[in-house]
Amino acid sequence: MKYMIGVDIGTTSTKSVLYDENGQFIMKHNIGYDLHTPNVDVSEENPDEIFDAVLMTVKYIVRESGIAKEDIKFISLSAQMHSLIAMNEDNQRLTENITWADNRANDYADLIEKSYGGFELYQRTGTPIHPMSPLSKIFWMRHEEPKIFKQTAMFADLKTYVLFQLYERFVIDYSLGSATGMMNLEQLDWDNKALELLGIERNQLPQLVPTTHVLTGMK
């Protein structure tokens, strides 16, 4: 018998679920974590704590179910959308995970909407101009956190961060990419005008891959 593990990396907890190859549920495990909200605009969390939750929930269900590790066919991950983590050229993070609920980019979302062709961006990317989107978050960071912005070599989302810890590759699937406000839906590539607006290069964003993309060679 072969087995599959699904991992849901949520805003307040991570849950891993074990199924057999016939799709029958076997067991699950959940680990919660804190959301840092010192005021109404800030909503952050520690991505390393979340990565630990991913490892520990998977480890728990493998251990407690008694299945052999070699019988696990794959692990599939889903994650919260609209997250942002800035990382430097040494692949060290410069920020916490800025969640979808963070509202600091509100004024800059309005500015993009009114003065920088927000509707045309929306038509190409399919993501409304909103403070939760990484597009608005990076635009805010460029203006309000210029030191961090200039040091950033990679703008990652939470799932990209977790996958980098496991595989040392920066990838993001189309479903999460389409929620950034920076992906051209027709080209399935980062939108040139979005990059120009933000003042960033293509190599500062993860590689876009299909949702069924398979990574091998886990550390």
N, CA and C of each residue as an Amber inpcrd file, in Angstrom:
protein
   657
   0.8420000  -1.1920000   0.0000000   0.0000000   0.0000000   0.0000000
   0.8840000   1.2500000   0.0000000   0.5310000   2.2100000  -0.8530000
   1.2210000   3.4920000  -0.8820000   0.3550000   4.5630000  -0.2290000
   1.0040000   5.6560000   0.1810000   0.3040000   6.6810000   0.9410000
   0.6230000   8.0780000   0.3990000  -0.2820000   9.0200000   0.7090000
  -0.1360000  10.4100000   0.2800000  -0.3600000  11.3050000   1.4960000
   0.3730000  12.4120000   1.5420000   0.2110000  13.3720000   2.6320000
  -0.1380000  14.7330000   2.0430000  -1.1900000  15.3310000   2.5680000
  -1.5380000  16.7000000   2.2110000  -1.2130000  17.6170000   3.3740000
  -0.5730000  18.7480000   3.0800000  -0.2150000  19.7150000   4.1220000
  -0.8640000  21.0530000   3.7930000  -1.6940000  21.5560000   4.6990000
  -2.3390000  22.8540000   4.5260000  -1.6840000  23.8510000   5.4670000
  -0.9550000  24.8230000   4.8860000  -0.2340000  25.8250000   5.6720000
  -1.1350000  27.0470000   5.8050000  -1.8650000  27.1150000   6.9080000
  -2.8510000  28.1610000   7.0790000  -2.3310000  29.3650000   7.8370000
  -3.2210000  30.3310000   8.0540000  -2.8510000  31.5690000   8.7310000
  -2.6310000  31.3680000  10.2180000  -3.4030000  30.4920000  10.8330000
  -3.2870000  30.2920000  12.2770000  -2.8160000  28.8990000  12.6740000
  -2.7530000  27.9710000  11.6940000  -2.2590000  26.6330000  12.0010000
  -1.8680000  25.9030000  10.7190000  -1.0820000  24.8530000  10.8870000
  -0.7440000  23.9590000   9.7820000  -1.2980000  22.5750000  10.1070000
  -1.9230000  21.9680000   9.1020000  -2.5250000  20.6500000   9.2830000
  -1.9640000  19.6990000   8.2390000  -1.5260000  18.5360000   8.6680000
  -1.1120000  17.4720000   7.7530000  -2.1040000  16.3260000   7.8500000
  -2.4620000  15.7780000   6.6820000  -3.4600000  14.7220000   6.6060000
  -2.8930000  13.5610000   5.7960000  -3.0690000  12.3400000   6.2910000
  -2.5550000  11.1370000   5.6430000  -3.6910000  10.3560000   4.9960000
  -3.4970000   9.9760000   3.7370000  -4.4530000   9.1550000   2.9920000
  -3.7250000   7.9310000   2.4200000  -4.4920000   6.8610000   2.1700000
  -3.9020000   5.7620000   1.4150000  -4.1320000   6.0050000  -0.0700000
  -3.5900000   5.1230000  -0.9000000  -3.6270000   5.3500000  -2.3430000
  -5.0400000   5.2810000  -2.9270000  -6.0020000   4.7930000  -2.1460000
  -7.4010000   4.7750000  -2.5720000  -8.1600000   6.0150000  -2.1230000
  -7.4390000   6.9490000  -1.5090000  -8.0690000   8.1810000  -1.0630000
  -8.7690000   8.0770000   0.2730000  -8.5190000   6.9990000   1.0050000
  -9.1490000   6.8220000   2.3120000  -8.3660000   7.5780000   3.3860000
  -9.0810000   8.3910000   4.1460000  -8.4650000   9.1470000   5.2360000
  -7.9610000   8.2050000   6.3210000  -6.7460000   8.4780000   6.8110000
  -6.1770000   7.6600000   7.8830000  -6.0530000   8.4660000   9.1760000
  -5.3570000   9.6000000   9.1090000  -5.2420000  10.4310000  10.3020000
  -4.7370000  11.8180000   9.9390000  -4.8450000  12.7400000  10.8940000
  -4.3700000  14.1030000  10.6900000  -3.7600000  14.6320000  11.9740000
  -2.9970000  15.6990000  11.8260000  -2.3990000  16.3660000  12.9920000
  -2.3160000  17.8510000  12.6930000  -2.5370000  18.6720000  13.7320000
  -2.6320000  20.1190000  13.5730000  -1.7430000  20.8120000  14.5990000
  -1.0000000  21.8420000  14.1590000  -0.2020000  22.6600000  15.0780000
  -0.5370000  24.1290000  14.8230000  -0.8990000  24.8410000  15.8840000
  -1.2430000  26.2530000  15.7720000  -0.0470000  27.1560000  16.0650000
  -0.1830000  28.4160000  15.6820000   0.8620000  29.4130000  15.9620000
   0.2250000  30.7910000  16.0450000   1.0050000  31.7320000  16.5680000
   0.4770000  33.0600000  16.8450000   0.5830000  33.9860000  15.6420000
  -0.4080000  34.8610000  15.5370000  -0.4060000  35.9410000  14.5620000
  -0.0240000  37.2100000  15.3150000   1.0110000  37.9120000  14.8360000
   1.5020000  39.1180000  15.5110000   0.7360000  40.3270000  14.9830000
  -0.1210000  40.8940000  15.8340000  -0.9520000  42.0340000  15.4120000
  -0.8720000  43.1430000  16.4600000   0.2460000  43.8830000  16.4980000
   0.4030000  44.9390000  17.5120000  -0.5570000  46.1140000  17.3160000
  -1.0580000  46.2880000  16.0900000  -2.0740000  47.3040000  15.8330000
  -2.9730000  46.8200000  14.6940000  -3.9490000  47.6260000  14.3370000
  -4.9580000  47.1770000  13.3750000  -4.4100000  46.9860000  11.9660000
  -3.2460000  47.5750000  11.6620000  -2.7040000  47.4880000  10.3070000
  -1.7150000  46.3470000  10.1220000  -1.0080000  45.9650000  11.1790000
   0.0670000  44.9720000  11.0770000  -0.4820000  43.5640000  11.3460000
  -0.1050000  42.6310000  10.4590000  -0.4740000  41.2220000  10.6550000
   0.6640000  40.3610000  10.1100000   1.5200000  39.8920000  11.0180000
   2.7070000  39.1320000  10.6360000   2.8000000  37.8490000  11.4510000
   3.6290000  36.9230000  10.9630000   3.9410000  35.7190000  11.7200000
   5.3360000  35.2330000  11.3480000   5.8700000  34.3630000  12.1900000
   7.2350000  33.8780000  12.0110000   7.2480000  32.6950000  11.0400000
   7.8390000  32.8500000   9.8510000   7.8190000  31.7470000   8.8840000
   8.6380000  30.5380000   9.3150000   9.6310000  30.7400000  10.1630000
  10.4160000  29.6010000  10.6470000   9.6040000  28.7500000  11.6140000
   8.7660000  29.4000000  12.4040000   7.8600000  28.6700000  13.2880000
   6.8630000  27.8550000  12.4550000   6.4190000  28.4400000  11.3670000
   5.4790000  27.7360000  10.4870000   6.1740000  26.5630000   9.7920000
   7.4080000  26.7710000   9.3380000   8.1620000  25.6750000   8.7250000
   8.3330000  24.5250000   9.7130000   8.6130000  24.8480000  10.9740000
   8.7140000  23.8030000  11.9980000   7.3920000  23.0480000  12.1430000
   6.2720000  23.7800000  12.0460000   4.9550000  23.1420000  12.1580000
   4.7290000  22.1720000  11.0040000   5.1990000  22.5450000   9.8020000
   5.1020000  21.6360000   8.6500000   5.8580000  20.3490000   8.9400000
   7.1060000  20.4850000   9.3840000   7.9210000  19.2970000   9.6650000
   7.3100000  18.4390000  10.7720000   6.8500000  19.0900000  11.8290000
   6.3830000  18.3380000  12.9920000   5.0430000  17.6500000  12.7430000
   4.1470000  18.2880000  11.9660000   2.8770000  17.6170000  11.6810000
   3.0860000  16.4040000  10.7810000   3.9810000  16.5440000   9.8040000
   4.2800000  15.3950000   8.9330000   4.9460000  14.2830000   9.7370000
   5.9190000  14.6670000  10.5520000   6.6260000  13.6710000  11.3670000
   5.6540000  12.9260000  12.2920000   4.7120000  13.6540000  12.8620000
   3.7640000  13.0480000  13.7970000   2.9020000  11.9930000  13.1110000
   2.3040000  12.3290000  11.9650000   1.3950000  11.3530000  11.3430000
   2.1530000  10.1540000  10.7710000   3.3990000  10.3550000  10.3470000
   4.1810000   9.2110000   9.8700000   4.5190000   8.2930000  11.0440000
   4.9390000   8.9010000  12.1420000   5.2990000   8.0990000  13.3180000
   4.0860000   7.3860000  13.9140000   3.0000000   8.1270000  14.1110000
   1.8420000   7.5670000  14.8010000   1.0680000   6.5590000  13.9460000
   1.1250000   6.7110000  12.6350000   0.4300000   5.7610000  11.7620000
   1.2130000   4.4720000  11.5790000   2.5310000   4.5580000  11.7950000
   3.3710000   3.3780000  11.6690000   3.6950000   2.9820000  10.2340000
   3.4120000   3.8590000   9.2700000   3.7220000   3.5200000   7.8800000
   5.2160000   3.6660000   7.6190000   5.6990000   2.9390000   6.6190000
   7.1130000   3.0350000   6.2470000   7.3260000   4.2770000   5.3860000
   8.3970000   4.9910000   5.6390000   8.6650000   6.2220000   4.8990000
   8.7630000   5.9770000   3.3940000   9.2880000   4.8250000   3.0070000
   9.4470000   4.5290000   1.5810000   8.1000000   4.2670000   0.8890000
   7.0450000   4.1040000   1.6690000   5.7160000   3.8850000   1.0840000
   4.9490000   5.1840000   0.8510000   5.5530000   6.3250000   1.1840000
   4.9110000   7.6180000   0.9290000   5.2150000   8.0280000  -0.5090000
   4.1630000   8.1370000  -1.3350000   4.3460000   8.4940000  -2.7460000
   4.7330000   9.9590000  -2.9060000   4.0450000  10.8270000  -2.1670000
   4.3340000  12.2610000  -2.2940000   3.7210000  13.0300000  -1.1300000
   4.1950000  14.2590000  -0.9750000   3.5820000  15.2340000  -0.0680000
   3.1460000  16.4150000  -0.9290000   1.8960000  16.8350000  -0.7860000
   1.3700000  17.9600000  -1.5520000   1.0170000  19.0960000  -0.6000000
   1.4150000  20.3180000  -0.9680000   1.2320000  21.4570000  -0.0740000
   0.2560000  22.4830000  -0.6550000  -0.5860000  23.0220000   0.2200000
  -1.3480000  24.2290000  -0.0950000  -0.9980000  25.2550000   0.9740000
  -1.2180000  26.5370000   0.6750000  -0.8160000  27.5660000   1.6370000
  -1.6900000  28.7980000   1.5150000  -1.6590000  29.6000000   2.5810000
  -2.3620000  30.8740000   2.5950000  -1.8940000  31.7400000   1.4150000
  -2.8130000  32.5140000   0.8570000  -2.4820000  33.3520000  -0.2960000
  -2.0570000  34.7460000   0.1600000  -1.4720000  35.5070000  -0.7630000
  -1.1360000  36.9320000  -0.5820000  -0.0830000  37.1740000   0.4980000
   0.7570000  36.1940000   0.8050000   1.7960000  36.3960000   1.8150000
   3.0610000  36.9350000   1.1580000   3.9320000  37.5600000   1.9680000
   5.1740000  38.1310000   1.4340000   6.2830000  38.0510000   2.4690000
   7.4410000  37.5260000   2.0300000   8.6510000  37.4780000   2.8560000
   9.8030000  38.0110000   2.0120000  10.4830000  39.0320000   2.4890000
  11.6460000  39.5820000   1.7870000  12.9010000  38.8550000   2.2530000
  13.7360000  38.4310000   1.2790000  14.9610000  37.6970000   1.5990000
  16.1570000  38.3520000   0.9180000  17.3130000  38.3120000   1.5770000
  18.5030000  38.9540000   1.0010000  19.2780000  37.9890000   0.1010000
  20.4150000  38.4350000  -0.3950000  21.1790000  37.6280000  -1.3540000
  21.7940000  36.3900000  -0.7250000  21.8520000  36.3450000   0.6130000
  22.3410000  35.1610000   1.3160000  21.1940000  34.2230000   1.7030000
  20.0120000  34.4970000   1.1600000  18.8040000  33.7020000   1.4120000
  18.3630000  33.7500000   2.8700000  18.7190000  34.8310000   3.5440000
  18.2340000  35.0680000   4.9050000  17.0630000  36.0370000   4.8300000
  16.0600000  35.7990000   5.6340000  14.8800000  36.6600000   5.5350000
  15.1080000  38.0070000   6.2300000  14.5510000  39.0300000   5.6270000
  14.6490000  40.3890000   6.1410000  13.3750000  40.8040000   6.8660000
  12.3100000  40.0620000   6.6690000  11.0280000  40.3730000   7.2940000
  10.4010000  39.1070000   7.8560000   9.3630000  39.2810000   8.6290000
   8.4960000  38.1730000   8.9970000   7.6250000  37.8470000   7.7820000
   6.7560000  36.8850000   7.9090000   5.7640000  36.6480000   6.8690000
   4.6670000  37.7010000   7.0190000   4.5510000  38.5740000   6.0190000
   3.5120000  39.6060000   6.0250000   2.2610000  38.9680000   5.4260000
   1.2330000  38.7900000   6.2280000   0.0760000  37.9980000   5.8140000
  -0.9090000  38.8070000   4.9700000  -1.8970000  38.0930000   4.4460000
  -2.9580000  38.7150000   3.6540000  -3.7150000  39.7640000   4.4570000
  -3.7480000  39.6040000   5.7760000  -4.5310000  40.5080000   6.6190000
  -3.8030000  41.8050000   6.9480000  -2.5420000  41.9140000   6.5690000
  -1.7620000  43.1340000   6.8280000  -2.2930000  44.2640000   5.9420000
  -2.5300000  45.4160000   6.5490000  -3.2050000  46.5070000   5.8460000
  -2.3270000  47.7400000   5.6380000  -1.0160000  47.6000000   5.8350000
  -0.1440000  48.7630000   5.7440000  -0.0280000  49.3280000   4.3290000
  -0.3580000  48.5170000   3.3400000  -0.2480000  48.9700000   1.9470000
  -1.5240000  49.6490000   1.4480000  -2.4570000  49.9400000   2.3400000
  -3.7590000  50.4640000   1.9290000  -3.6440000  51.7190000   1.0700000
  -2.8770000  52.7270000   1.5430000  -2.7520000  53.9820000   0.7970000
  -2.0500000  53.7640000  -0.5390000  -1.1200000  52.8300000  -0.5770000
  -0.3730000  52.5750000  -1.8140000  -1.2060000  51.7940000  -2.8220000
  -2.1180000  50.9620000  -2.3340000  -3.0640000  50.3060000  -3.2410000
  -3.9480000  51.3510000  -3.9100000  -4.4060000  52.3280000  -3.1280000
  -5.2090000  53.4190000  -3.6930000  -4.4080000  54.2070000  -4.7220000
  -3.1310000  54.4340000  -4.4230000  -2.2750000  55.1850000  -5.3450000
  -2.0860000  54.4390000  -6.6610000  -1.8600000  53.1280000  -6.5920000
  -1.7360000  52.3160000  -7.8080000  -3.0370000  52.3780000  -8.6080000
  -4.1510000  52.2720000  -7.9160000  -5.4660000  52.2880000  -8.5650000
  -5.7070000  53.5910000  -9.3180000  -5.3670000  54.6910000  -8.6800000
  -5.7170000  56.0030000  -9.2350000  -4.6630000  56.5650000 -10.1880000
  -3.3890000  56.2750000  -9.9320000  -2.3280000  56.9830000 -10.6610000
  -1.3950000  56.0890000 -11.4780000  -1.4860000  54.7770000 -11.3350000
  -0.5320000  53.8970000 -12.0100000  -1.2080000  52.7900000 -12.8150000
  -2.3460000  53.1050000 -13.4010000  -3.0030000  52.1410000 -14.2890000
  -3.4800000  50.8940000 -13.5910000  -4.0850000  51.0610000 -12.4080000
  -4.5180000  49.9090000 -11.6190000  -5.5030000  49.0030000 -12.3410000
  -6.4450000  49.5980000 -13.0790000  -7.4400000  48.7680000 -13.7540000
  -6.8070000  47.9310000 -14.8610000  -5.8550000  48.5100000 -15.5830000
  -5.1640000  47.7600000 -16.6470000  -4.3380000  46.6240000 -16.0440000
  -3.7070000  46.8750000 -14.9000000  -2.9800000  45.8170000 -14.1920000
  -3.9380000  44.6880000 -13.8080000  -5.0750000  45.0740000 -13.2860000
  -6.0970000  44.1000000 -12.8940000  -6.5480000  43.2640000 -14.0840000
  -6.7240000  43.8980000 -15.2410000  -7.1470000  43.1590000 -16.4270000
  -6.1150000  42.1230000 -16.8550000  -4.8450000  42.4370000 -16.6980000
  -3.7950000  41.5080000 -17.1320000  -3.5240000  40.4130000 -16.0970000
  -3.6550000  40.7510000 -14.8240000  -3.2670000  39.8140000 -13.7720000
  -4.4530000  39.0960000 -13.1270000  -5.6400000  39.6610000 -13.2560000
  -6.8170000  39.0550000 -12.6560000  -6.9440000  39.2850000 -11.1660000
  -6.0280000  40.0640000 -10.5760000  -6.0730000  40.3480000  -9.1450000
  -6.4450000  41.8050000  -8.9140000  -7.5600000  42.0730000  -8.2440000
  -7.9130000  43.4700000  -7.9510000  -6.8140000  44.1570000  -7.1560000
  -6.6510000  45.4600000  -7.3730000  -5.6590000  46.2200000  -6.6170000
  -6.1650000  46.3540000  -5.1860000  -5.4420000  45.7360000  -4.2610000
  -5.9110000  45.6390000  -2.8780000  -4.6830000  45.5750000  -1.9730000
  -4.7580000  46.1260000  -0.7560000  -3.5840000  46.0960000   0.1360000
  -3.1030000  44.7030000   0.5000000  -3.9670000  43.6800000   0.3570000
  -3.5220000  42.3310000   0.7150000  -2.5640000  41.7360000  -0.3190000
  -2.5820000  42.2210000  -1.5530000  -1.7940000  41.5870000  -2.6120000
  -0.3080000  41.9250000  -2.4910000   0.5770000  40.9730000  -2.8110000
   2.0130000  41.2510000  -2.8030000   2.4100000  42.4350000  -3.6910000
   1.6940000  42.6630000  -4.7940000   1.9650000  43.8400000  -5.6240000
   1.9240000  45.1000000  -4.7770000   0.8460000  45.2950000  -4.0380000
   0.6990000  46.4900000  -3.1990000   1.6890000  46.4790000  -2.0430000
   1.9440000  45.3080000  -1.4750000   2.8770000  45.1980000  -0.3550000
   4.2990000  45.6080000  -0.7720000   4.7320000  45.1440000  -1.9470000
   6.0770000  45.4890000  -2.4190000   6.1560000  46.9790000  -2.7550000
   5.0880000  47.5220000  -3.3340000   5.0400000  48.9560000  -3.6420000
   5.1220000  49.7650000  -2.3470000   4.4170000  49.3100000  -1.3180000
   4.5090000  49.9530000   0.0030000   5.9270000  49.8570000   0.5540000
   6.5270000  48.6660000   0.4620000   7.8750000  48.4670000   0.9930000
   8.8890000  49.3600000   0.2850000   8.7140000  49.5140000  -1.0120000
   9.6330000  50.3710000  -1.7860000   9.6380000  51.7990000  -1.2470000
   8.4720000  52.2660000  -0.8170000   8.3580000  53.6510000  -0.3510000
   8.5440000  53.8190000   1.1470000   8.0920000  52.8530000   1.9390000
   8.1100000  53.0030000   3.3940000   9.2390000  52.2430000   4.0850000
   9.7770000  51.2220000   3.4320000  10.8930000  50.4510000   3.9940000
  11.9990000  50.3340000   2.9420000  12.5410000  51.4750000   2.5030000
  13.5060000  51.4480000   1.3900000  14.7820000  50.6630000   1.6900000
  15.2120000  50.6410000   2.9340000  16.4270000  49.8860000   3.2850000
  16.2030000  48.3960000   3.0580000  15.0700000  47.8900000   3.5320000
  14.7480000  46.4800000   3.3180000  14.5530000  46.2080000   1.8330000
  13.8380000  47.0960000   1.1540000  13.5680000  46.9320000  -0.2760000
  14.8740000  46.8000000  -1.0710000  15.8450000  47.6530000  -0.7620000
  17.1030000  47.6350000  -1.5150000  17.9340000  46.3890000  -1.2300000
  17.7630000  45.8010000  -0.0530000  18.5260000  44.6000000   0.3020000
  17.8640000  43.3100000  -0.1960000  16.6250000  43.4260000  -0.6780000
  15.8660000  42.2230000  -1.0220000  16.3050000  41.6380000  -2.3580000
  16.7290000  40.3820000  -2.3200000  17.0940000  39.6620000  -3.5390000
  15.9580000  38.7590000  -4.0050000  15.0310000  38.4130000  -3.0950000
  13.9140000  37.5310000  -3.4430000  12.6820000  37.9210000  -2.6310000
  11.5800000  38.1630000  -3.3510000  10.2840000  38.3740000  -2.7160000
   9.5270000  37.0470000  -2.7930000   9.4250000  36.3710000  -1.6580000
   8.8420000  35.0250000  -1.6260000   7.4870000  35.0520000  -0.9290000
   6.6520000  34.0840000  -1.2610000   5.4490000  33.8590000  -0.4710000
   5.7600000  32.7500000   0.5360000   4.8000000  32.4320000   1.3980000
   5.0730000  31.4820000   2.4820000   5.3820000  30.0790000   1.9600000
   4.6280000  29.6050000   0.9680000   4.8970000  28.2590000   0.4530000
   6.2480000  28.2120000  -0.2570000   6.5830000  29.2740000  -0.9760000
   7.9090000  29.3540000  -1.5990000   8.9940000  29.2450000  -0.5350000
   8.7980000  29.9130000   0.5920000   9.7800000  29.8880000   1.6750000
   9.9440000  28.4740000   2.2310000   8.8220000  27.8070000   2.4730000
   8.8720000  26.4340000   2.9970000   9.5750000  25.5090000   2.0050000
   9.2050000  25.6200000   0.7240000   9.8240000  24.7670000  -0.2920000
  11.3200000  25.0590000  -0.4340000  11.7110000  26.3230000  -0.2590000
  13.1370000  26.6420000  -0.3300000  13.9010000  25.9660000   0.8040000
  13.3230000  25.9310000   1.9940000  13.9930000  25.2640000   3.1080000
  14.2000000  23.7740000   2.8260000  13.2910000  23.1890000   2.0500000
  13.3560000  21.7530000   1.7630000  14.1860000  21.4220000   0.5290000
  14.1300000  22.2920000  -0.4870000  14.7280000  21.9640000  -1.7890000
  15.7630000  22.9650000  -2.2900000  15.9030000  24.0970000  -1.5790000
  16.8370000  25.1530000  -1.9890000  16.5450000  25.6520000  -3.4060000
  15.2590000  25.7390000  -3.7360000  14.8150000  26.3070000  -5.0110000
  13.6460000  27.2410000  -4.7330000  13.6220000  28.3720000  -5.4340000
  12.5280000  29.3180000  -5.2770000  11.5070000  29.0830000  -6.3880000
  10.3700000  28.4970000  -6.0350000   9.3070000  28.2440000  -7.0100000
   7.9700000  28.6770000  -6.4230000   7.0490000  29.0420000  -7.3090000
   5.6810000  29.3590000  -6.9170000   4.7590000  28.8250000  -8.0010000
   3.6670000  28.1750000  -7.6050000   2.7770000  27.6180000  -8.6280000
   1.8260000  28.6930000  -9.1500000   1.2290000  28.4000000 -10.3090000
   0.3760000  29.3840000 -10.9820000  -0.7720000  29.8580000 -10.0920000
  -1.3200000  28.9810000  -9.2680000  -2.4780000  29.3820000  -8.4590000
  -2.0960000  30.4720000  -7.4630000  -0.9590000  30.3060000  -6.7760000
  -0.5030000  31.3350000  -5.8570000   0.0770000  32.5330000  -6.6110000
   0.7430000  32.2540000  -7.7270000   1.2900000  33.3390000  -8.5440000
   0.2050000  34.2710000  -9.0450000  -0.9410000  33.6820000  -9.3950000
  -2.0390000  34.4860000  -9.9270000  -2.6580000  35.3850000  -8.8700000
  -2.3770000  35.1180000  -7.6040000  -2.9230000  35.9330000  -6.5140000
  -1.9750000  37.0540000  -6.0880000  -0.8120000  37.1370000  -6.7250000
   0.1600000  38.1550000  -6.3200000  -0.1400000  39.5270000  -6.9090000
  -0.9340000  39.5710000  -7.9990000  -1.1350000  40.8250000  -8.7140000
   0.0010000  41.1460000  -9.6570000   0.9220000  40.1880000  -9.8230000
   2.1090000  40.4240000 -10.6640000   2.2310000  39.4410000 -11.8130000
   1.3230000  38.4510000 -11.9060000   1.4350000  37.4340000 -12.9430000
   0.4740000  37.7090000 -14.0930000   1.0080000  37.7580000 -15.2990000
   0.1930000  37.9310000 -16.4980000  -0.5130000  36.6130000 -16.8010000
  -1.8410000  36.6270000 -16.7660000  -2.6110000  35.3890000 -16.8940000
  -2.5080000  34.7580000 -18.2750000  -2.3600000  35.5770000 -19.3060000
  -2.2620000  35.0260000 -20.6590000  -0.8860000  34.4220000 -20.9140000
   0.1450000  35.0630000 -20.3960000   1.5160000  34.6160000 -20.6450000
   2.0060000  33.6110000 -19.6130000   1.2920000  33.4950000 -18.4880000
   1.7430000  32.6580000 -17.3640000   3.1840000  32.9940000 -16.9880000
   3.4370000  34.2920000 -16.9130000   4.7650000  34.8070000 -16.5770000
   4.5670000  36.1050000 -15.7990000   5.6230000  36.5440000 -15.1320000
   5.5440000  37.8090000 -14.4190000   5.2910000  38.9470000 -15.3960000
   4.3920000  39.8330000 -15.0410000   3.9580000  40.9200000 -15.9120000
   5.0200000  42.0240000 -15.9610000   5.4580000  42.3600000 -17.1670000
   6.5400000  43.3380000 -17.3290000   6.2060000  44.6950000 -16.7200000
   4.9740000  45.1610000 -16.9180000   4.6060000  46.4820000 -16.4050000
   4.4660000  46.4820000 -14.8880000   4.0710000  45.3490000 -14.3220000
   4.0300000  45.2420000 -12.8570000   5.4420000  45.3330000 -12.2880000
   6.3850000  44.6310000 -12.9350000   7.7790000  44.6890000 -12.4900000
   8.3260000  46.1000000 -12.5990000   7.9760000  46.7660000 -13.6980000
   8.4380000  48.1410000 -13.9230000   7.8810000  49.0730000 -12.8530000
   6.6070000  48.9130000 -12.5180000   5.9840000  49.7300000 -11.4770000
   6.7030000  49.5670000 -10.1440000   7.0600000  48.3200000  -9.8180000
   7.6680000  48.0260000  -8.5280000   9.1630000  48.3130000  -8.4890000
   9.7790000  48.4320000  -9.6630000  11.2160000  48.6540000  -9.6990000
  12.0150000  47.4270000  -9.3210000  11.5120000  46.2480000  -9.7240000
  12.2140000  45.0030000  -9.4280000  12.4580000  44.2150000 -10.7090000
  13.3610000  43.2380000 -10.6250000  13.7020000  42.3950000 -11.7640000
  12.9970000  41.0470000 -11.6430000  12.9030000  40.3690000 -12.7660000
  12.2600000  39.0590000 -12.8100000  12.9450000  38.0630000 -11.8580000
  14.2710000  38.1720000 -11.7340000  14.9990000  37.2160000 -10.8950000
  14.8200000  37.4780000  -9.3960000  14.0440000  38.5040000  -9.0540000
  13.7140000  38.7410000  -7.6460000  12.3990000  38.0760000  -7.2450000
  11.8010000  37.3490000  -8.1810000  10.5670000  36.6180000  -7.9160000
  10.7980000  35.1360000  -8.1990000  10.0680000  34.2530000  -7.5330000
  10.2610000  32.8110000  -7.7370000   9.9290000  32.3810000  -9.1610000
  10.4280000  31.2120000  -9.5360000  10.0850000  30.6140000 -10.8340000
   8.6360000  30.1510000 -10.8010000   7.8750000  30.5470000 -11.8190000
   6.4790000  30.1220000 -11.9270000   6.4070000  28.7090000 -12.5030000
   5.6180000  27.8450000 -11.8490000   5.4960000  26.4490000 -12.2910000
   4.0320000  26.0240000 -12.2190000   3.6440000  24.9700000 -12.9570000
   2.2710000  24.4520000 -12.8600000   1.9560000  23.9640000 -11.4460000
   0.6740000  23.8970000 -11.1190000   0.2690000  23.4280000  -9.7790000
   0.6250000  21.9700000  -9.5590000   0.8490000  21.2230000 -10.6280000
   1.2090000  19.7980000 -10.5150000   2.7140000  19.5740000 -10.5680000
   3.5000000  20.6580000 -10.5180000   4.9610000  20.5530000 -10.5830000
   5.4940000  19.6810000  -9.4490000   6.4310000  18.8130000  -9.7760000
   7.0010000  17.9000000  -8.7800000   8.4320000  18.3050000  -8.4610000
   8.7370000  18.4420000  -7.2000000  10.0890000  18.7040000  -6.7350000
  10.6460000  17.4190000  -6.1160000  11.8830000  17.0970000  -6.4390000
  12.5410000  15.9270000  -5.8460000  13.8950000  16.3550000  -5.2750000
  14.5030000  15.4850000  -4.4810000  15.8110000  15.7920000  -3.9180000
  15.7200000  16.6080000  -2.6490000  14.7420000  16.2980000  -1.8150000
  14.5790000  17.0200000  -0.5490000  15.8160000  16.8760000   0.3340000
  16.1850000  17.9820000   0.9740000  17.3370000  17.9460000   1.8670000
  17.1080000  16.9330000   2.9940000
